[in-house]
MMTF fields as JSON, N, C-alpha, C and O atoms, coordinates in Angstrom:
{
  "mmtfVersion": "1.0.0",
  "mmtfProducer": "UNKNOWN",
  "numBonds": 423,
  "numAtoms": 424,
  "numGroups": 106,
  "numChains": 1,
  "numModels": 1,
  "chainsPerModel": [1],
  "groupsPerChain": [106],
  "chainIdList": ["A"],
  "bondAtomList": [4, 2, 8, 6, 12, 10, 16, 14, 20, 18, 24, 22, 28, 26, 32, 30, 36, 34, 40, 38, 44, 42, 48, 46, 52, 50, 56, 54, 60, 58, 64, 62, 68, 66, 72, 70, 76, 74, 80, 78, 84, 82, 88, 86, 92, 90, 96, 94, 100, 98, 104, 102, 108, 106, 112, 110, 116, 114, 120, 118, 124, 122, 128, 126, 132, 130, 136, 134, 140, 138, 144, 142, 148, 146, 152, 150, 156, 154, 160, 158, 164, 162, 168, 166, 172, 170, 176, 174, 180, 178, 184, 182, 188, 186, 192, 190, 196, 194, 200, 198, 204, 202, 208, 206, 212, 210, 216, 214, 220, 218, 224, 222, 228, 226, 232, 230, 236, 234, 240, 238, 244, 242, 248, 246, 252, 250, 256, 254, 260, 258, 264, 262, 268, 266, 272, 270, 276, 274, 280, 278, 284, 282, 288, 286, 292, 290, 296, 294, 300, 298, 304, 302, 308, 306, 312, 310, 316, 314, 320, 318, 324, 322, 328, 326, 332, 330, 336, 334, 340, 338, 344, 342, 348, 346, 352, 350, 356, 354, 360, 358, 364, 362, 368, 366, 372, 370, 376, 374, 380, 378, 384, 382, 388, 386, 392, 390, 396, 394, 400, 398, 404, 402, 408, 406, 412, 410, 416, 414, 420, 418],
  "bondOrderList": [1, 1, 1, 1, 1, 1, 1, 1, 1, 1, 1, 1, 1, 1, 1, 1, 1, 1, 1, 1, 1, 1, 1, 1, 1, 1, 1, 1, 1, 1, 1, 1, 1, 1, 1, 1, 1, 1, 1, 1, 1, 1, 1, 1, 1, 1, 1, 1, 1, 1, 1, 1, 1, 1, 1, 1, 1, 1, 1, 1, 1, 1, 1, 1, 1, 1, 1, 1, 1, 1, 1, 1, 1, 1, 1, 1, 1, 1, 1, 1, 1, 1, 1, 1, 1, 1, 1, 1, 1, 1, 1, 1, 1, 1, 1, 1, 1, 1, 1, 1, 1, 1, 1, 1, 1],
  "groupList": [{"groupName": "UNK", "atomNameList": ["N", "CA", "C", "O"], "elementList": ["N", "C", "C", "O"], "formalChargeList": [0, 0, 0, 0], "bondAtomList": [1, 0, 2, 1, 3, 2], "bondOrderList": [1, 1, 2], "singleLetterCode": "X", "chemCompType": "L-PEPTIDE LINKING"}],
  "groupTypeList": [0, 0, 0, 0, 0, 0, 0, 0, 0, 0, 0, 0, 0, 0, 0, 0, 0, 0, 0, 0, 0, 0, 0, 0, 0, 0, 0, 0, 0, 0, 0, 0, 0, 0, 0, 0, 0, 0, 0, 0, 0, 0, 0, 0, 0, 0, 0, 0, 0, 0, 0, 0, 0, 0, 0, 0, 0, 0, 0, 0, 0, 0, 0, 0, 0, 0, 0, 0, 0, 0, 0, 0, 0, 0, 0, 0, 0, 0, 0, 0, 0, 0, 0, 0, 0, 0, 0, 0, 0, 0, 0, 0, 0, 0, 0, 0, 0, 0, 0, 0, 0, 0, 0, 0, 0, 0],
  "groupIdList": [1, 2, 3, 4, 5, 6, 7, 8, 9, 10, 11, 12, 13, 14, 15, 16, 17, 18, 19, 20, 21, 22, 23, 24, 25, 26, 27, 28, 29, 30, 31, 32, 33, 34, 35, 36, 37, 38, 39, 40, 41, 42, 43, 44, 45, 46, 47, 48, 49, 50, 51, 52, 53, 54, 55, 56, 57, 58, 59, 60, 61, 62, 63, 64, 65, 66, 67, 68, 69, 70, 71, 72, 73, 74, 75, 76, 77, 78, 79, 80, 81, 82, 83, 84, 85, 86, 87, 88, 89, 90, 91, 92, 93, 94, 95, 96, 97, 98, 99, 100, 101, 102, 103, 104, 105, 106],
  "secStructList": [7, 7, 7, 6, 6, 2, 2, 2, 2, 2, 2, 2, 6, 7, 7, 1, 4, 4, 4, 7, 7, 7, 7, 1, 7, 7, 4, 4, 4, 7, 7, 7, 7, 6, 6, 2, 2, 2, 2, 2, 2, 2, 1, 7, 7, 7, 7, 7, 7, 7, 7, 7, 7, 7, 7, 1, 6, 6, 7, 7, 7, 3, 3, 3, 3, 3, 7, 1, 7, 2, 2, 2, 2, 2, 2, 2, 2, 2, 2, 7, 6, 6, 4, 4, 4, 7, 1, 3, 3, 3, 3, 3, 7, 7, 7, 7, 7, 6, 6, 1, 7, 4, 4, 4, 4, 7],
  "xCoordList": [41.942, 43.299, 43.527, 43.214, 44.063, 44.344, 45.627, 46.606, 45.606, 46.814, 47.199, 46.53, 48.262, 48.726, 47.625, 47.046, 47.343, 46.359, 44.924, 44.055, 44.639, 43.243, 42.648, 41.464, 43.448, 42.956, 42.578, 41.514, 43.453, 43.175, 41.931, 41.059, 41.85, 40.709, 39.41, 38.423, 39.407, 38.196, 37.796, 36.622, 38.75, 38.436, 38.089, 37.327, 38.619, 38.337, 36.931, 36.464, 36.256, 34.886, 33.853, 32.716, 34.235, 33.308, 33.026, 33.955, 31.749, 31.362, 31.063, 31.236, 30.621, 30.313, 30.832, 31.056, 31.022, 31.476, 30.447, 30.801, 29.166, 28.11, 28.187, 27.667, 28.827, 28.962, 30.199, 30.469, 30.954, 32.181, 31.912, 31.515, 32.129, 31.971, 33.276, 33.679, 33.933, 35.18, 34.891, 34.744, 34.814, 34.49, 35.687, 36.228, 36.093, 37.22, 38.453, 39.074, 38.783, 39.872, 41.228, 41.492, 42.074, 43.45, 44.363, 44.631, 44.836, 45.626, 46.88, 47.33, 47.437, 48.662, 48.421, 49.377, 47.167, 46.855, 46.891, 46.855, 46.963, 47.064, 48.529, 49.153, 49.067, 50.474, 50.685, 49.84, 51.799, 52.146, 53.114, 54.083, 52.849, 53.762, 55.046, 54.991, 56.175, 57.451, 57.838, 58.647, 57.286, 57.612, 56.861, 57.195, 55.853, 55.013, 55.829, 55.685, 56.682, 57.48, 58.352, 58.482, 58.944, 59.803, 58.986, 59.395, 57.85, 57.004, 56.485, 56.491, 56.039, 55.527, 56.599, 56.309, 57.82, 58.897, 59.262, 59.824, 58.951, 59.258, 58.147, 58.352, 56.984, 55.858, 56.076, 56.655, 55.614, 55.708, 54.755, 53.669, 55.181, 54.31, 53.329, 53.723, 52.08, 51.064, 50.976, 50.75, 51.156, 51.049, 49.602, 48.992, 49.069, 47.702, 47.675, 48.507, 46.716, 46.574, 45.835, 44.946, 46.228, 45.556, 44.153, 43.895, 43.262, 41.914, 41.99, 42.532, 41.454, 41.604, 40.378, 40.353, 39.365, 38.201, 38.604, 39.401, 38.049, 38.353, 37.138, 36.013, 37.363, 36.29, 36.254, 36.632, 35.799, 35.748, 34.665, 34.452, 33.989, 32.96, 33.578, 32.858, 34.892, 35.581, 35.733, 36.156, 35.395, 35.587, 34.271, 33.385, 34.16, 33.052, 33.641, 34.432, 33.269, 33.79, 32.896, 31.724, 33.456, 32.708, 33.194, 34.391, 32.247, 32.548, 32.007, 30.801, 32.879, 32.498, 32.755, 33.864, 31.728, 31.873, 31.114, 29.969, 31.752, 31.089, 30.452, 31.129, 29.163, 28.463, 28.162, 27.955, 28.137, 27.853, 26.606, 26.638, 25.519, 24.241, 23.868, 24.236, 23.139, 22.788, 21.864, 22.016, 20.917, 19.953, 20.66, 20.347, 21.599, 22.262, 23.405, 23.846, 23.892, 25.025, 24.664, 25.547, 23.368, 22.935, 23.347, 23.855, 23.137, 23.495, 24.99, 25.413, 25.787, 27.242, 27.636, 28.481, 27.031, 27.314, 26.884, 27.626, 25.688, 25.136, 25.999, 26.117, 26.593, 27.366, 28.87, 29.618, 29.325, 30.765, 31.261, 30.575, 32.445, 32.967, 33.194, 33.141, 33.443, 33.668, 32.372, 32.39, 31.259, 29.98, 29.632, 29.099, 29.927, 29.559, 30.416, 30.051, 31.537, 32.4, 32.028, 32.504, 31.188, 30.886, 29.742, 28.741, 29.913, 28.829, 27.982, 26.794, 28.61, 27.958, 28.426, 29.625, 27.478, 27.82, 27.378, 26.205, 28.314, 28.034, 28.217, 29.263, 27.201, 27.251, 27.101, 26.287, 27.893, 27.744, 27.356, 27.526, 26.835, 26.392, 25.464, 25.663, 24.442, 23.454, 22.544, 21.975, 22.408, 21.561, 20.098, 19.362, 19.701, 18.315, 17.478, 17.983, 16.202, 15.27, 13.98, 13.875, 13.011, 11.765, 10.972, 10.141, 11.204, 10.442, 10.91, 10.164, 12.121, 12.646, 12.146, 12.457, 11.381, 10.775, 11.755, 12.649, 11.562, 12.443, 12.407, 13.406, 11.276, 11.153, 12.13, 12.55, 12.489, 13.414, 14.771, 15.477, 15.136, 16.469, 16.511, 17.458, 15.525, 15.532, 16.082, 16.168],
  "yCoordList": [-17.931, -17.549, -17.798, -18.875, -16.82, -16.936, -17.701, -17.55, -18.517, -19.158, -18.51, -17.584, -18.986, -18.421, -18.47, -19.526, -17.335, -17.252, -17.11, -16.859, -17.26, -17.22, -15.817, -15.672, -14.792, -13.417, -13.135, -12.581, -13.52, -13.335, -14.114, -13.588, -15.36, -16.198, -15.592, -15.528, -15.153, -14.56, -13.298, -13.118, -12.428, -11.167, -11.363, -10.571, -12.379, -12.589, -13.125, -13.134, -13.563, -14.073, -12.946, -13.158, -11.771, -10.638, -10.131, -9.895, -9.959, -9.498, -7.997, -7.361, -7.427, -5.998, -5.442, -6.181, -4.125, -3.481, -3.667, -3.775, -3.701, -3.912, -5.305, -5.535, -6.225, -7.587, -7.806, -8.93, -6.745, -6.854, -6.431, -5.295, -7.337, -7.056, -7.4, -8.563, -6.405, -6.62, -6.399, -5.264, -7.475, -7.428, -7.946, -9.008, -7.195, -7.593, -7.885, -8.943, -6.917, -7.072, -6.989, -6.056, -7.954, -7.972, -7.854, -8.843, -6.639, -6.364, -7.232, -7.584, -7.573, -8.386, -9.812, -10.549, -10.203, -11.538, -11.577, -12.655, -10.407, -10.333, -10.169, -9.165, -11.143, -11.087, -11.848, -12.636, -11.598, -12.261, -13.397, -13.232, -14.528, -15.653, -15.28, -14.889, -15.395, -14.975, -15.794, -15.339, -16.973, -17.823, -17.423, -17.887, -16.567, -16.21, -15.58, -15.974, -14.608, -13.953, -14.958, -14.89, -15.879, -16.887, -17.784, -18.055, -18.237, -19.134, -18.408, -18.971, -17.17, -16.415, -16.194, -16.245, -15.95, -15.717, -16.994, -16.919, -18.152, -19.423, -19.894, -20.798, -19.281, -19.69, -19.233, -18.176, -20.025, -19.668, -18.509, -18.417, -17.648, -16.575, -17.143, -17.863, -16.82, -17.28, -16.266, -15.077, -16.746, -15.87, -15.867, -16.919, -14.678, -14.56, -14.923, -14.471, -15.737, -16.128, -15.028, -14.361, -14.868, -13.9, -14.388, -15.59, -13.441, -13.772, -14.385, -13.777, -15.575, -16.271, -16.133, -16.688, -15.404, -15.187, -14.355, -13.423, -14.703, -14.013, -13.217, -13.714, -11.996, -11.169, -11.349, -10.458, -12.502, -12.818, -13.862, -14.753, -13.735, -14.73, -16.067, -17.045, -16.116, -17.372, -18.266, -19.415, -17.754, -18.489, -18.619, -17.773, -19.691, -19.884, -19.806, -20.665, -18.796, -18.595, -19.314, -18.972, -20.308, -21.133, -20.852, -20.902, -20.556, -20.365, -21.581, -21.83, -22.334, -23.509, -23.18, -22.789, -23.338, -22.916, -23.856, -24.216, -24.248, -24.991, -23.949, -23.37, -23.711, -22.602, -22.871, -21.932, -24.137, -24.524, -23.828, -23.206, -23.947, -23.379, -22.188, -21.056, -22.433, -21.352, -20.33, -19.128, -20.797, -19.876, -18.839, -17.651, -19.266, -18.325, -17.564, -16.544, -18.028, -17.372, -16.777, -16.38, -16.715, -16.25, -14.808, -14.508, -13.916, -12.509, -12.335, -11.528, -13.077, -12.991, -13.45, -12.828, -14.53, -15.019, -13.989, -13.686, -13.459, -12.503, -11.24, -10.654, -10.826, -9.585, -9.782, -8.804, -11.028, -11.28, -10.809, -10.976, -10.225, -9.644, -10.675, -10.315, -11.933, -12.944, -13.398, -13.859, -13.273, -13.739, -13.036, -13.66, -11.752, -11.007, -11.375, -11.046, -12.043, -12.458, -13.836, -14.232, -14.56, -15.945, -16.02, -15.314, -16.891, -17.212, -18.357, -18.472, -19.194, -20.363, -20.51, -20.462, -20.69, -20.85, -22.234, -22.587, -23.017, -24.358, -24.318, -23.897, -24.756, -24.723, -26.123, -26.916, -26.415, -27.664, -27.326, -26.195, -28.32, -28.188, -26.992, -26.167, -26.914, -25.835, -26.068, -25.121, -27.296, -27.718, -27.317, -27.051, -27.28, -26.962, -28.23, -29.339, -28.041, -29.157, -28.668, -27.495, -29.539, -29.188, -28.115, -27.448, -27.931, -26.956, -25.516, -24.572, -25.35, -24.004, -23.521, -24.107, -22.462, -21.947, -21.073, -20.45, -21.046, -20.267, -18.78, -18.083, -18.285, -16.86, -16.416, -15.259, -17.299, -16.959, -16.575, -15.745, -17.168, -16.983, -15.943, -15.935, -15.082, -14.042, -12.753, -11.762],
  "zCoordList": [-1.072, -1.399, -2.883, -3.39, -3.569, -4.996, -5.231, -4.499, -6.254, -6.738, -8.059, -8.517, -8.665, -9.923, -10.975, -11.231, -11.576, -12.648, -12.208, -13.044, -10.931, -10.49, -10.596, -10.901, -10.349, -10.492, -11.932, -12.208, -12.847, -14.272, -14.674, -15.366, -14.244, -14.598, -14.089, -14.822, -12.852, -12.273, -13.024, -13.349, -13.302, -13.973, -15.443, -15.999, -16.075, -17.496, -17.731, -18.87, -16.699, -16.836, -16.858, -17.279, -16.414, -16.343, -17.745, -18.519, -18.083, -19.415, -19.447, -20.486, -18.335, -18.27, -16.961, -16.002, -16.93, -15.707, -14.589, -13.415, -14.977, -13.981, -13.368, -12.276, -14.06, -13.565, -12.717, -12.295, -12.462, -11.678, -10.24, -9.981, -9.327, -7.902, -7.2, -7.174, -6.635, -5.904, -4.427, -3.974, -3.696, -2.27, -1.495, -1.804, -0.495, 0.354, -0.508, -0.402, -1.358, -2.318, -1.635, -0.876, -1.902, -1.408, -2.628, -3.311, -2.892, -4.086, -4.153, -5.243, -3.018, -3.008, -3.513, -3.752, -3.675, -4.194, -5.72, -6.313, -6.361, -7.811, -8.175, -7.834, -8.858, -9.222, -10.528, -10.955, -11.13, -12.386, -12.104, -11.363, -12.69, -12.589, -13.335, -14.501, -12.686, -13.268, -14.496, -15.304, -14.649, -15.8, -17.071, -18.161, -16.933, -18.079, -19.204, -20.361, -18.881, -19.922, -20.665, -21.888, -19.934, -20.557, -21.481, -22.61, -21.01, -21.811, -23.048, -24.143, -22.886, -24.029, -25.086, -26.281, -24.665, -25.63, -26.389, -27.482, -25.83, -26.484, -27.423, -28.233, -27.311, -28.146, -29.582, -29.83, -30.499, -31.908, -32.195, -31.622, -33.079, -33.533, -34.557, -35.475, -34.396, -35.337, -36.473, -36.248, -37.671, -38.832, -39.293, -39.484, -39.468, -39.963, -41.436, -42.223, -41.785, -43.18, -43.938, -43.407, -45.175, -46.015, -46.332, -46.413, -46.508, -46.925, -48.319, -49.241, -48.467, -49.746, -50.642, -51.74, -50.191, -51.046, -52.258, -52.15, -53.395, -54.646, -55.107, -55.067, -55.541, -56.094, -57.609, -58.369, -58.019, -59.44, -59.675, -58.853, -60.805, -61.14, -61.54, -61.744, -61.653, -61.965, -60.742, -60.864, -59.573, -58.325, -57.574, -57.69, -56.805, -55.878, -54.476, -54.087, -53.724, -52.37, -51.37, -51.212, -50.699, -49.757, -48.342, -48.058, -47.461, -46.042, -45.295, -45.31, -44.65, -43.862, -42.403, -42.038, -41.56, -40.163, -39.23, -39.501, -38.137, -37.072, -36.158, -35.309, -36.329, -35.677, -34.204, -33.436, -33.804, -32.419, -31.87, -30.808, -32.613, -32.199, -33.059, -32.747, -34.139, -35.057, -34.409, -34.628, -33.621, -33.014, -32.143, -32.226, -31.32, -30.411, -31.081, -30.552, -32.221, -32.886, -34.243, -35.003, -34.55, -35.867, -36.141, -37.221, -35.186, -35.402, -35.607, -36.436, -34.866, -35.035, -36.436, -37.079, -36.908, -38.26, -39.299, -40.233, -39.127, -40.079, -40.181, -41.257, -39.073, -39.043, -39.215, -39.235, -39.341, -39.465, -40.832, -41.84, -40.858, -42.101, -43.206, -44.382, -42.876, -43.911, -44.574, -45.716, -43.877, -44.406, -45.712, -46.629, -45.802, -47.014, -48.225, -49.353, -48.015, -49.125, -49.668, -50.732, -48.951, -49.327, -50.33, -50.21, -51.32, -52.24, -51.694, -51.998, -50.888, -50.315, -48.872, -48.595, -47.954, -46.536, -46.087, -46.213, -45.563, -45.043, -43.532, -43.039, -42.801, -41.339, -40.772, -41.246, -39.755, -39.012, -37.582, -37.126, -36.886, -35.496, -35.308, -34.416, -36.168, -36.035, -34.836, -34.293, -34.432, -33.318, -33.541, -32.591, -34.797, -35.127, -35.082, -35.255, -34.848, -34.906, -35.546, -35.905, -35.69, -36.369, -35.637, -36.252, -34.35, -33.567, -33.798, -33.541, -34.274, -34.511, -35.865, -36.902, -35.84, -37.066, -37.838, -37.265, -39.145, -40.013, -39.669, -39.852, -39.177, -38.887, -37.803, -37.79, -36.914, -35.83, -36.404, -35.831, -37.519, -38.086, -39.203, -39.99, -39.29, -40.337, -39.793, -40.519]
}
């Protein structure tokens, strides 16, 4: 039996359409909590910060990121739009060790 939010939680875990299996679906178990609209309207709006990187040789643009596993997140870092603006990239929690060869990260 679904409780509030369980339908959303279950469906939000699916990464691909092929990974979605709906067996013995009871549509009446999917519903919206009536308090959601009220809570959402009370939440502060998050203002997006402007990109602070400068396109000038007078500045050093530093990107500092907690990568939480460089090996598994390397492609995402390499392809992220902010990476190309950085002159220097500092990473924490790379979880690298001596066994991981440099060639893996090229």
